[in-house]
Coordinates of N, CA and C and ligand atoms in Angstrom, one line a residue:
X20 N 61.7 144.5 129.8 CA 62.9 144.4 128.9 C 61.9 145.4 128.6
X21 N 63.4 147.2 127.9 CA 61.6 148.1 128.0 C 62.1 149.0 126.7
X22 N 61.6 149.2 125.3 CA 62.7 149.4 124.7 C 63.2 150.7 124.2
X23 N 64.6 149.7 123.9 CA 65.8 150.5 123.4 C 65.7 150.8 121.9
X24 N 66.2 152.1 121.6 CA 66.5 151.8 119.6 C 68.0 150.9 119.2
X25 N 67.9 150.1 118.5 CA 69.3 149.1 118.7 C 70.0 150.2 116.5
X26 N 68.7 150.6 116.7 CA 70.0 150.8 114.9 C 68.4 151.8 114.6
X27 N 68.9 153.1 113.6 CA 68.5 154.2 113.3 C 68.7 154.4 111.4
X28 N 68.0 153.4 110.6 CA 68.5 153.2 109.3 C 67.6 155.4 108.4
X29 N 67.8 155.2 107.9 CA 67.7 156.3 106.6 C 66.1 156.3 106.7
X30 N 65.2 156.0 107.0 CA 63.7 155.6 106.7 C 63.1 154.8 107.3
X31 N 64.0 153.5 108.5 CA 63.7 152.8 110.7 C 64.5 153.1 111.1
X32 N 63.4 153.1 112.4 CA 64.4 152.8 113.1 C 63.8 151.2 113.8
X33 N 64.7 151.1 114.3 CA 64.1 148.7 115.1 C 64.6 149.8 116.6
X34 N 63.5 148.5 117.7 CA 63.7 148.6 118.7 C 63.2 147.6 119.2
X35 N 64.8 147.1 120.1 CA 63.9 146.4 121.4 C 62.8 145.8 121.4
X36 N 61.7 145.5 121.8 CA 60.7 144.4 122.8 C 60.8 143.9 124.3
X37 N 59.7 143.8 124.5 CA 60.0 142.9 125.7 C 60.0 141.9 125.2
X38 N 59.9 141.1 124.7 CA 60.7 139.7 123.7 C 62.2 139.9 123.8
X39 N 62.9 139.0 124.1 CA 64.2 138.8 123.5 C 64.2 139.6 121.6
X40 N 63.5 137.4 120.7 CA 63.5 137.8 120.1 C 62.1 138.4 119.1
X41 N 61.9 139.5 119.2 CA 61.4 140.4 118.9 C 61.3 141.4 118.7
X42 N 60.9 142.8 118.0 CA 61.8 143.4 117.8 C 60.8 144.2 116.9
X43 N 60.7 145.9 117.5 CA 60.0 146.6 116.5 C 60.4 147.8 115.4
X44 N 59.8 148.3 114.5 CA 60.3 148.8 113.7 C 59.5 150.2 113.7
X45 N 60.5 150.9 113.7 CA 59.6 152.1 113.3 C 59.3 152.9 111.8
X46 N 58.1 153.0 111.5 CA 58.4 153.6 110.1 C 58.8 155.4 110.0
X47 N 59.5 156.1 109.7 CA 60.3 156.8 109.8 C 59.7 157.9 108.7
X48 N 59.0 159.6 107.9 CA 58.5 160.1 107.9 C 59.8 160.1 106.5
X49 N 61.5 160.6 107.5 CA 62.1 160.8 106.2 C 61.9 159.8 105.0
X50 N 63.4 161.0 104.6 CA 62.8 159.9 102.8 C 64.9 160.8 102.1
X51 N 64.7 159.7 101.2 CA 65.9 159.8 101.6 C 66.5 159.4 99.3
X52 N 67.3 160.3 99.1 CA 67.4 159.3 97.8 C 69.1 159.8 97.3
X53 N 69.1 159.1 96.0 CA 71.2 159.4 96.7 C 71.9 158.4 97.6
X54 N 72.4 157.4 97.6 CA 73.3 157.6 99.7 C 72.3 157.9 100.2
X55 N 71.9 159.0 100.4 CA 71.5 159.4 101.9 C 71.4 160.8 101.0
X56 N 72.7 161.4 99.7 CA 72.7 162.9 99.5 C 71.5 164.1 99.5
X57 N 70.2 163.4 99.7 CA 69.3 164.1 99.3 C 68.3 164.0 100.6
X58 N 67.2 164.7 101.2 CA 67.1 164.5 102.9 C 65.8 165.7 102.8
X59 N 64.8 164.6 102.9 CA 63.5 165.1 103.1 C 62.4 164.2 104.3
X60 N 62.4 165.8 105.0 CA 60.8 165.1 105.8 C 58.9 165.1 105.3
X61 N 58.4 164.2 105.1 CA 57.3 163.8 104.2 C 56.3 163.7 105.4
X62 N 55.6 164.5 105.9 CA 55.2 164.2 107.1 C 53.4 163.2 107.0
X63 N 53.8 161.8 107.1 CA 52.6 160.9 106.5 C 53.5 159.5 106.0
X64 N 54.2 159.7 105.9 CA 55.4 158.7 104.8 C 54.7 158.2 105.2
X65 N 55.3 158.2 106.4 CA 56.2 156.3 107.0 C 54.2 155.0 107.6
X66 N 53.3 156.3 107.7 CA 52.9 155.1 107.8 C 52.1 154.7 106.8
X67 N 51.7 155.3 105.7 CA 52.0 154.4 104.1 C 52.6 152.8 104.0
X68 N 53.8 154.2 104.3 CA 54.6 152.0 104.4 C 54.5 151.7 105.0
X69 N 54.1 151.3 106.3 CA 54.4 150.1 107.7 C 52.6 150.1 106.7
X70 N 52.2 150.0 106.5 CA 50.6 150.1 106.2 C 50.8 149.2 105.3
X71 N 51.0 149.5 104.4 CA 52.1 149.1 103.1 C 52.6 147.7 103.1
X72 N 53.7 147.7 103.0 CA 54.3 146.6 104.4 C 53.6 145.3 105.5
X73 N 52.6 146.4 106.0 CA 51.9 145.4 106.5 C 51.0 144.2 105.9
X74 N 50.6 145.0 104.8 CA 49.5 144.2 104.0 C 50.1 143.6 102.6
X75 N 51.4 143.4 102.6 CA 52.3 142.2 101.3 C 53.1 141.4 102.3
X76 N 52.9 141.8 103.6 CA 54.1 140.6 104.6 C 53.0 139.6 104.5
X77 N 52.1 140.0 104.9 CA 50.4 139.6 105.3 C 49.9 138.4 103.6
X78 N 50.4 138.9 102.7 CA 50.0 138.2 101.6 C 50.9 136.9 101.2
X79 N 51.9 138.0 101.3 CA 53.2 136.5 101.4 C 52.9 135.6 101.7
X80 N 52.9 135.8 102.9 CA 53.1 134.4 103.8 C 52.0 134.2 103.4
X81 N 50.6 134.4 102.9 CA 49.4 133.8 102.7 C 50.0 132.7 101.8
X82 N 50.6 132.8 101.1 CA 50.8 133.1 99.2 C 53.0 131.5 100.2
X83 N 52.3 131.6 101.2 CA 54.4 130.5 101.3 C 55.1 131.4 102.0
X84 N 55.6 132.5 101.7 CA 56.3 132.8 101.9 C 56.8 133.5 103.1
X85 N 58.3 132.6 104.7 CA 58.4 134.1 105.4 C 58.6 134.6 105.6
X86 N 58.1 135.5 105.9 CA 58.3 137.2 106.7 C 58.9 137.2 107.9
X87 N 59.2 138.3 108.6 CA 59.5 138.9 109.4 C 58.7 139.6 110.3
X88 N 57.1 139.6 110.0 CA 56.1 139.8 110.3 C 55.0 139.5 111.0
X89 N 55.2 139.6 112.9 CA 54.4 139.7 113.3 C 52.2 140.6 113.4
X90 N 52.9 141.4 113.7 CA 52.3 142.3 113.9 C 52.3 144.1 113.8
X91 N 50.4 144.5 113.1 CA 51.2 146.6 113.3 C 50.4 146.8 114.6
X92 N 51.4 147.6 115.1 CA 50.7 148.0 116.7 C 49.7 148.7 116.7
X93 N 50.5 150.5 115.2 CA 50.1 151.4 115.7 C 50.5 151.3 114.5
X94 N 49.9 153.0 113.7 CA 50.0 153.5 112.5 C 51.6 152.9 112.0
X95 N 53.0 153.5 113.5 CA 54.5 153.5 111.7 C 54.9 152.1 112.8
X96 N 53.9 151.3 114.1 CA 54.4 150.3 114.8 C 54.6 149.1 113.9
X97 N 55.9 148.1 114.4 CA 55.9 146.6 112.8 C 57.2 145.8 114.7
X98 N 55.6 145.3 114.8 CA 57.0 144.4 115.5 C 56.8 143.1 114.5
X99 N 58.1 143.0 114.7 CA 58.5 142.0 114.2 C 58.8 140.4 114.7
X100 N 59.9 139.7 113.4 CA 61.3 138.9 115.0 C 62.4 139.1 114.5
X101 N 62.5 138.3 115.0 CA 64.1 139.8 114.9 C 65.4 138.8 114.3
X102 N 65.7 139.0 113.5 CA 67.2 138.1 112.8 C 67.6 138.9 112.4
X103 N 68.8 138.1 112.0 CA 70.3 139.5 111.9 C 69.9 139.4 109.6
X104 N 70.0 140.3 109.7 CA 69.9 140.8 107.9 C 71.5 140.2 107.3
X105 N 71.0 139.5 106.8 CA 72.1 140.2 105.1 C 72.7 140.6 105.1
X106 N 73.9 141.0 104.6 CA 73.7 142.5 103.5 C 74.1 142.3 101.8
X107 N 72.5 142.1 101.7 CA 72.5 142.1 100.6 C 71.1 142.3 100.0
X108 N 70.6 143.3 98.7 CA 69.7 144.1 98.7 C 69.1 143.2 97.2
X109 N 68.4 142.7 97.1 CA 67.6 141.5 96.4 C 67.1 142.1 95.4
X110 N 67.3 142.3 94.0 CA 66.4 143.3 93.3 C 66.2 142.8 92.8
X111 N 65.0 142.5 91.9 CA 64.3 141.8 90.9 C 63.3 142.4 89.3
X112 N 64.0 142.6 89.0 CA 63.6 143.3 87.5 C 62.6 142.7 86.5
X113 N 61.2 143.5 86.4 CA 60.5 142.7 85.1 C 60.1 143.2 83.7
X114 N 60.4 144.7 84.1 CA 60.5 145.9 83.2 C 62.2 146.5 83.8
X115 N 62.4 147.1 81.6 CA 64.0 147.9 82.3 C 63.7 149.4 82.8
X116 N 64.6 150.2 83.6 CA 64.2 151.2 84.4 C 66.1 151.4 85.2
X117 N 66.4 152.7 86.3 CA 66.7 152.6 86.6 C 67.7 152.5 87.0
X118 N 69.2 152.1 87.3 CA 70.3 152.2 86.9 C 70.5 150.4 85.8
X119 N 69.7 149.8 86.1 CA 70.0 148.8 84.5 C 70.3 149.3 83.2
X120 N 69.5 150.7 82.7 CA 69.3 151.6 81.6 C 70.1 152.5 82.0
X121 N 71.0 152.4 83.7 CA 72.0 153.4 83.1 C 73.7 152.5 83.0
X122 N 73.7 151.2 83.1 CA 74.6 150.8 83.2 C 74.5 149.7 82.5
X123 N 73.8 149.9 80.9 CA 73.7 148.9 80.7 C 73.0 148.9 79.3
X124 N 73.1 148.5 77.8 CA 72.9 149.1 77.2 C 71.2 148.3 76.9
X125 N 69.9 148.6 77.9 CA 69.2 147.4 77.3 C 67.3 148.9 77.3
X126 N 66.7 149.0 77.0 CA 66.1 150.1 76.8 C 64.9 149.9 77.5
X127 N 64.9 151.4 78.5 CA 63.5 151.6 78.8 C 62.1 151.1 78.4
X128 N 61.6 150.9 79.6 CA 60.5 150.2 79.5 C 59.9 149.2 79.0
X129 N 61.6 148.1 78.3 CA 61.3 146.5 77.8 C 61.2 146.1 78.5
X130 N 60.1 144.5 79.0 CA 60.5 143.7 79.9 C 61.1 143.0 79.5
X131 N 61.5 141.8 81.3 CA 62.3 142.0 80.8 C 62.2 140.1 80.9
X132 N 62.2 139.0 80.6 CA 61.2 138.1 80.4 C 62.4 136.6 80.0
X133 N 63.1 136.0 81.2 CA 62.1 135.9 82.3 C 63.3 137.0 83.1
X134 N 61.4 136.7 85.0 CA 62.3 138.5 85.3 C 64.3 138.1 85.7
X135 N 65.1 139.3 85.4 CA 66.5 139.5 86.6 C 66.2 139.7 87.4
X136 N 67.3 138.9 88.7 CA 67.4 139.0 89.5 C 69.2 139.1 89.6
X137 N 69.0 140.8 90.1 CA 70.3 140.8 91.1 C 70.5 141.2 92.0
X138 N 71.1 140.8 92.9 CA 72.1 141.0 94.5 C 73.4 141.8 94.1
X139 N 73.2 142.6 95.1 CA 73.7 144.1 95.9 C 73.8 144.0 97.1
X140 N 75.8 143.7 96.9 CA 76.2 144.3 98.5 C 75.7 145.8 99.1
X141 N 74.8 145.5 100.0 CA 74.8 146.0 101.3 C 75.8 147.6 101.3
X142 N 75.9 148.2 101.7 CA 77.2 148.9 101.3 C 77.7 150.5 101.6
X143 N 76.8 151.4 101.7 CA 76.5 153.0 101.2 C 78.2 153.1 101.5
X144 N 79.2 152.6 102.2 CA 80.1 153.4 101.9 C 81.0 152.6 100.2
X145 N 80.0 151.6 99.6 CA 81.2 151.0 99.2 C 79.7 151.1 97.5
X146 N 78.7 152.6 97.6 CA 77.7 152.4 96.8 C 77.1 151.6 96.6
X147 N 76.7 150.4 97.9 CA 76.0 148.6 97.0 C 76.2 148.7 95.6
X148 N 78.0 148.4 95.7 CA 78.1 147.2 94.0 C 76.9 145.4 93.9
X149 N 77.4 145.6 92.4 CA 76.7 144.7 92.1 C 77.3 143.5 92.8
X150 N 76.7 142.5 93.0 CA 77.6 140.8 93.4 C 77.2 139.9 92.3
X151 N 78.4 139.5 91.7 CA 77.6 137.7 92.2 C 78.0 136.0 92.4
X152 N 77.4 135.3 91.9 CA 77.1 133.7 93.2 C 78.7 133.2 93.7
X153 N 79.6 134.1 92.4 CA 81.0 133.6 92.5 C 81.8 134.5 94.7
X154 N 81.2 135.6 94.4 CA 82.0 136.6 95.2 C 80.9 136.4 96.2
X155 N 79.1 136.3 96.0 CA 78.6 135.8 96.9 C 79.4 134.7 98.2
X156 N 79.7 133.5 97.5 CA 79.1 132.6 98.3 C 81.9 132.7 98.7
X157 N 82.2 133.1 98.5 CA 83.8 133.9 98.7 C 84.0 134.7 99.5
X158 N 83.1 135.7 99.6 CA 82.6 136.3 100.9 C 82.4 135.4 102.2
X159 N 81.6 134.6 102.2 CA 81.5 133.7 102.4 C 79.7 133.7 103.4
X160 N 78.7 134.7 102.5 CA 77.4 135.5 102.7 C 76.7 134.4 103.2
X161 N 76.1 133.9 102.3 CA 75.1 132.4 102.0 C 75.7 131.3 102.2
X162 N 75.2 130.4 102.2 CA 75.6 128.8 101.6 C 75.0 128.9 99.5
X163 N 75.2 127.8 98.9 CA 75.3 128.2 98.0 C 73.8 127.4 98.5
X164 N 73.4 126.7 99.1 CA 71.6 126.9 98.9 C 71.0 127.5 99.4
X165 N 71.3 128.1 100.3 CA 70.9 128.7 100.5 C 70.9 130.7 99.8
X166 N 71.8 131.3 98.8 CA 72.0 131.4 97.5 C 71.0 130.9 96.6
X167 N 70.1 130.1 96.5 CA 69.8 128.9 95.9 C 67.5 130.0 96.3
X168 N 67.5 129.3 97.7 CA 66.5 129.5 98.2 C 66.2 131.1 97.6
X169 N 67.3 132.5 98.8 CA 66.6 133.6 98.3 C 66.2 133.9 96.7
X170 N 66.9 133.1 95.6 CA 66.6 133.8 93.9 C 65.3 133.1 94.1
X171 N 65.1 131.6 95.0 CA 63.2 131.4 94.2 C 62.4 131.7 95.5
X172 N 63.1 132.6 96.9 CA 61.6 132.7 96.9 C 61.9 134.6 96.6
X173 N 62.6 134.9 96.1 CA 62.4 136.6 95.1 C 61.4 136.6 94.4
X174 N 61.8 134.7 92.9 CA 60.7 134.9 92.3 C 59.2 135.3 92.7
X175 N 59.1 133.6 93.6 CA 57.9 133.8 94.2 C 57.5 135.5 94.9
X176 N 57.9 135.7 95.4 CA 57.3 137.1 95.9 C 57.3 137.6 94.7
X177 N 58.1 137.8 93.6 CA 57.5 138.6 92.4 C 55.9 138.5 91.8
X178 N 56.2 137.1 91.4 CA 54.9 136.0 91.3 C 53.2 137.3 91.9
X179 N 53.9 137.2 93.3 CA 52.6 137.7 93.9 C 52.5 139.1 94.6
X180 N 53.3 140.1 94.2 CA 53.5 140.8 94.4 C 52.5 141.8 92.5
X181 N 53.5 140.9 91.5 CA 53.4 141.5 90.2 C 51.5 141.4 90.0
X182 N 50.9 139.9 90.8 CA 50.1 139.8 90.2 C 48.3 140.7 90.9
X183 N 49.4 141.4 92.0 CA 48.4 141.9 92.5 C 48.0 142.9 92.3
X184 N 48.8 143.7 91.4 CA 49.6 145.2 91.7 C 48.2 145.9 90.4
X185 N 49.0 144.0 88.7 CA 48.3 144.3 88.0 C 46.9 144.3 87.5
X186 N 46.3 143.7 88.7 CA 44.9 144.0 88.9 C 44.3 144.7 90.0
X187 N 45.3 146.0 89.9 CA 44.8 147.5 91.2 C 45.1 148.2 89.3
X188 N 45.7 147.5 88.5 CA 46.7 148.8 87.5 C 47.9 149.7 87.8
X189 N 48.9 148.1 88.3 CA 50.1 149.9 88.4 C 51.1 148.1 88.2
X190 N 51.6 149.1 87.3 CA 53.3 148.0 86.7 C 54.1 147.5 88.2
X191 N 54.7 146.3 88.1 CA 55.8 145.9 88.7 C 57.1 146.3 88.4
X192 N 57.2 147.5 88.7 CA 58.5 147.7 86.9 C 59.5 146.9 88.0
X193 N 60.4 146.6 89.4 CA 61.1 146.1 89.9 C 60.9 146.5 91.8
X194 N 62.0 145.9 91.9 CA 61.8 146.3 93.3 C 63.2 145.6 94.7
X195 N 62.9 146.8 95.7 CA 64.1 145.2 96.5 C 64.4 144.5 97.4
X196 N 64.1 143.8 98.1 CA 64.1 143.4 98.8 C 65.4 142.3 99.6
X197 N 65.1 142.2 101.9 CA 66.3 142.3 102.2 C 65.9 140.2 102.8
X198 N 67.0 139.3 103.7 CA 66.4 138.7 104.4 C 67.4 138.2 105.0
X199 N 66.3 137.8 106.0 CA 67.5 137.5 107.0 C 67.6 136.1 107.5
X200 N 68.1 136.1 108.9 CA 68.3 134.8 109.1 C 66.7 134.3 111.2
X201 N 66.2 134.2 111.0 CA 64.7 134.2 112.6 C 66.3 133.5 113.1
X202 N 66.0 133.5 114.3 CA 66.4 132.6 115.7 C 67.1 131.1 115.4
X203 N 66.3 130.7 114.7 CA 66.8 129.3 113.8 C 67.0 128.6 112.9
X204 N 67.1 129.4 112.0 CA 68.6 130.1 111.5 C 67.6 129.8 110.0
X205 N 66.3 129.6 109.9 CA 65.8 129.7 108.7 C 65.5 131.3 107.7
X206 N 65.5 131.1 106.6 CA 65.7 132.1 106.1 C 64.1 132.6 105.9
X207 N 64.4 134.4 106.4 CA 62.8 135.1 106.0 C 62.9 136.0 105.7
X208 N 62.6 136.4 105.1 CA 62.7 138.3 104.2 C 61.8 139.1 105.3
X209 N 62.9 140.2 105.0 CA 63.1 141.0 107.2 C 62.7 142.8 105.8
X210 N 63.1 144.0 106.8 CA 62.9 144.7 106.0 C 61.9 145.6 106.1
X211 N 62.0 145.6 104.3 CA 60.2 146.7 104.5 C 60.1 145.9 103.0
X212 N 58.5 146.3 102.6 CA 58.5 146.0 101.2 C 57.3 147.8 100.6
X213 N 57.6 148.5 100.2 CA 57.2 149.5 100.4 C 57.8 150.7 98.7
X214 N 57.0 152.1 99.5 CA 56.6 152.3 97.6 C 58.3 153.2 97.8
X215 N 58.7 152.9 98.6 CA 60.2 153.7 99.0 C 61.2 151.9 98.5
X216 N 60.6 150.7 98.2 CA 61.6 149.9 97.5 C 61.3 148.9 96.6
X217 N 59.4 150.1 95.9 CA 59.8 149.4 95.1 C 59.9 150.2 93.3
X218 N 59.2 149.8 92.0 CA 59.6 151.0 91.3 C 58.2 150.6 90.2
X219 N 57.0 151.6 90.4 CA 55.7 151.6 89.6 C 55.9 152.2 89.5
X220 N 54.9 151.8 88.3 CA 54.7 152.9 87.4 C 52.5 152.4 86.6
X221 N 52.5 153.5 87.5 CA 50.1 153.2 85.9 C 49.9 152.3 85.4
X222 N 49.6 152.1 85.2 CA 49.6 151.1 83.6 C 49.5 151.6 82.7
X223 N 47.8 152.5 82.9 CA 47.2 153.0 81.7 C 47.8 154.5 81.8
X224 N 48.6 154.9 82.6 CA 49.6 156.5 81.9 C 51.1 156.8 82.3
X225 N 51.3 155.2 83.1 CA 52.7 155.1 82.7 C 53.6 155.5 84.0
X226 N 52.9 157.0 84.1 CA 53.3 158.0 85.4 C 53.8 157.1 86.5
X227 N 54.8 158.0 87.1 CA 55.8 156.2 88.4 C 54.7 157.4 90.1
X228 N 54.7 156.2 90.0 CA 54.2 155.9 91.1 C 55.0 155.2 92.5
X229 N 56.2 155.6 92.8 CA 56.7 155.0 93.5 C 57.7 156.1 93.8
X230 N 59.4 156.1 95.0 CA 60.0 156.8 95.3 C 60.7 157.8 94.2
X231 N 60.7 157.0 92.9 CA 61.6 158.1 92.1 C 60.9 158.9 91.5
X232 N 59.6 159.8 92.3 CA 58.4 160.6 92.0 C 59.4 161.9 92.9
X233 N 59.9 161.9 94.4 CA 60.6 161.9 95.4 C 62.6 162.3 94.3
X234 N 62.9 161.0 94.1 CA 64.3 161.3 93.4 C 64.1 161.8 92.3
X235 N 62.7 162.3 91.2 CA 63.2 163.2 90.0 C 62.6 164.1 89.8
X236 N 61.6 164.4 91.2 CA 60.4 165.5 91.6 C 60.6 165.5 90.6
X237 N 59.1 164.4 90.3 CA 57.6 164.3 89.4 C 56.7 164.4 89.9
X238 N 56.1 165.1 91.1 CA 54.7 165.5 91.2 C 55.5 165.7 93.2
X239 N 54.2 165.0 93.8 CA 53.6 165.0 94.7 C 53.6 163.8 95.8
X240 N 55.4 164.4 96.1 CA 55.1 162.5 97.2 C 53.6 162.1 97.9
X241 N 53.8 163.0 98.5 CA 52.4 162.2 100.0 C 51.2 161.4 99.4
X242 N 51.5 162.2 97.7 CA 49.7 162.2 97.5 C 49.3 161.4 96.6
X243 N 50.9 160.6 95.8 CA 51.2 159.7 95.3 C 51.6 158.5 96.1
X244 N 51.7 158.5 97.3 CA 51.6 157.3 98.1 C 50.6 156.6 98.3
X245 N 49.8 158.2 98.7 CA 49.0 157.6 99.2 C 47.4 156.6 98.3
X246 N 47.9 157.4 97.7 CA 47.4 156.5 95.6 C 47.4 155.4 95.8
X247 N 48.3 155.0 96.0 CA 49.2 153.3 96.5 C 48.6 152.7 96.7
X248 N 49.1 153.8 98.3 CA 48.4 152.5 99.5 C 46.5 152.5 99.1
X249 N 46.1 153.8 98.8 CA 44.8 152.9 98.9 C 44.4 152.1 98.5
X250 N 45.5 151.8 96.7 CA 44.8 150.9 96.3 C 44.8 149.9 96.6
X251 N 46.0 149.8 96.6 CA 46.4 148.2 98.0 C 46.2 148.2 98.5
X252 N 46.2 148.6 99.9 CA 45.3 148.8 100.8 C 42.7 148.7 100.8
X253 N 43.3 149.0 99.7 CA 41.3 148.9 99.3 C 40.7 149.4 100.9
X254 N 40.0 148.6 101.0 CA 38.2 148.7 101.9 C 39.0 148.3 103.9
X255 N 40.6 148.4 103.5 CA 40.5 147.5 105.4 C 40.6 149.3 105.9
Ligands
LIG324 P1 67.5 150.6 90.7 O1 69.2 149.6 91.3 O2 67.1 150.8 88.9 O3 68.3 152.1 90.9 O4 66.4 150.4 92.3 C1 66.1 149.1 91.9 C2 65.6 148.5 92.4 O5 65.0 148.2 94.1 C3 64.7 149.8 92.9 O6 62.9 149.7 93.2 C4 64.6 150.8 93.7 O7 63.5 151.7 94.4 C5 64.7 149.6 94.6 N1 66.5 149.8 95.5 C6 67.6 149.6 95.3 N2 68.8 149.8 96.4 C7 67.6 150.1 97.4 C8 68.1 151.0 98.4 O8 69.0 151.1 98.4 N3 66.8 151.1 98.9 C9 65.5 151.4 98.4 N4 65.0 151.7 99.5 N5 65.0 150.8 97.0 C10 66.3 150.3 97.1

């Protein structure tokens, strides 16, 4: 089976592979913000996100979190298990920031203990509205048991990533992950975990080290992503 483009998202493209139950994810250099309202191309960004995602998925697998990762097959190509994705954005927040402080009376920078888990409906045309358990179940998106599993996995992902990043001098403020069901119906982490989907602050200076640099024009996006990738990938 030759590689055929199945889906092009805002920053990644998904291709079929030589195996029916495996796909190829290509991390592109495109970057967008505000529901695609701003778009740019930052040569080199795709490679940083692919490498960071692969490293974080491998670490999560070591800690018992099932992911779609099979192998990184080139600078921007990741071979993954085919998943049927759930239209959910599971967001974990350790520190109040972003839409949480825009929409609710939280003070930016205040710790959230225990971390907050928020689930949004992945639908750009509706601006990804926040869901609650009742809406998720009424829409039949997952079962009650799967919903509990998603939250438990999200908490575990948070613990693993927060510990790793803290040791690298980075605060994990919040992040967004997406899940899908594999061919056996098992829930696995899909999509990506990268500087596009995490909010990261330098522990010492408080500087943004993520897509907020692009969203709010805080500095050089590629060099920021490069610095984070270097810290996460270490001597790789
Ligand atoms: P917020 O709700 O504050 O805008 O975002 C919370 C966290 O989830 C941030 O780390 C943000 O990068 C991530 N996030 C939320 N929605 C999306 C999205 O549609 N795409 C990506 N890549 N990340 C998102």
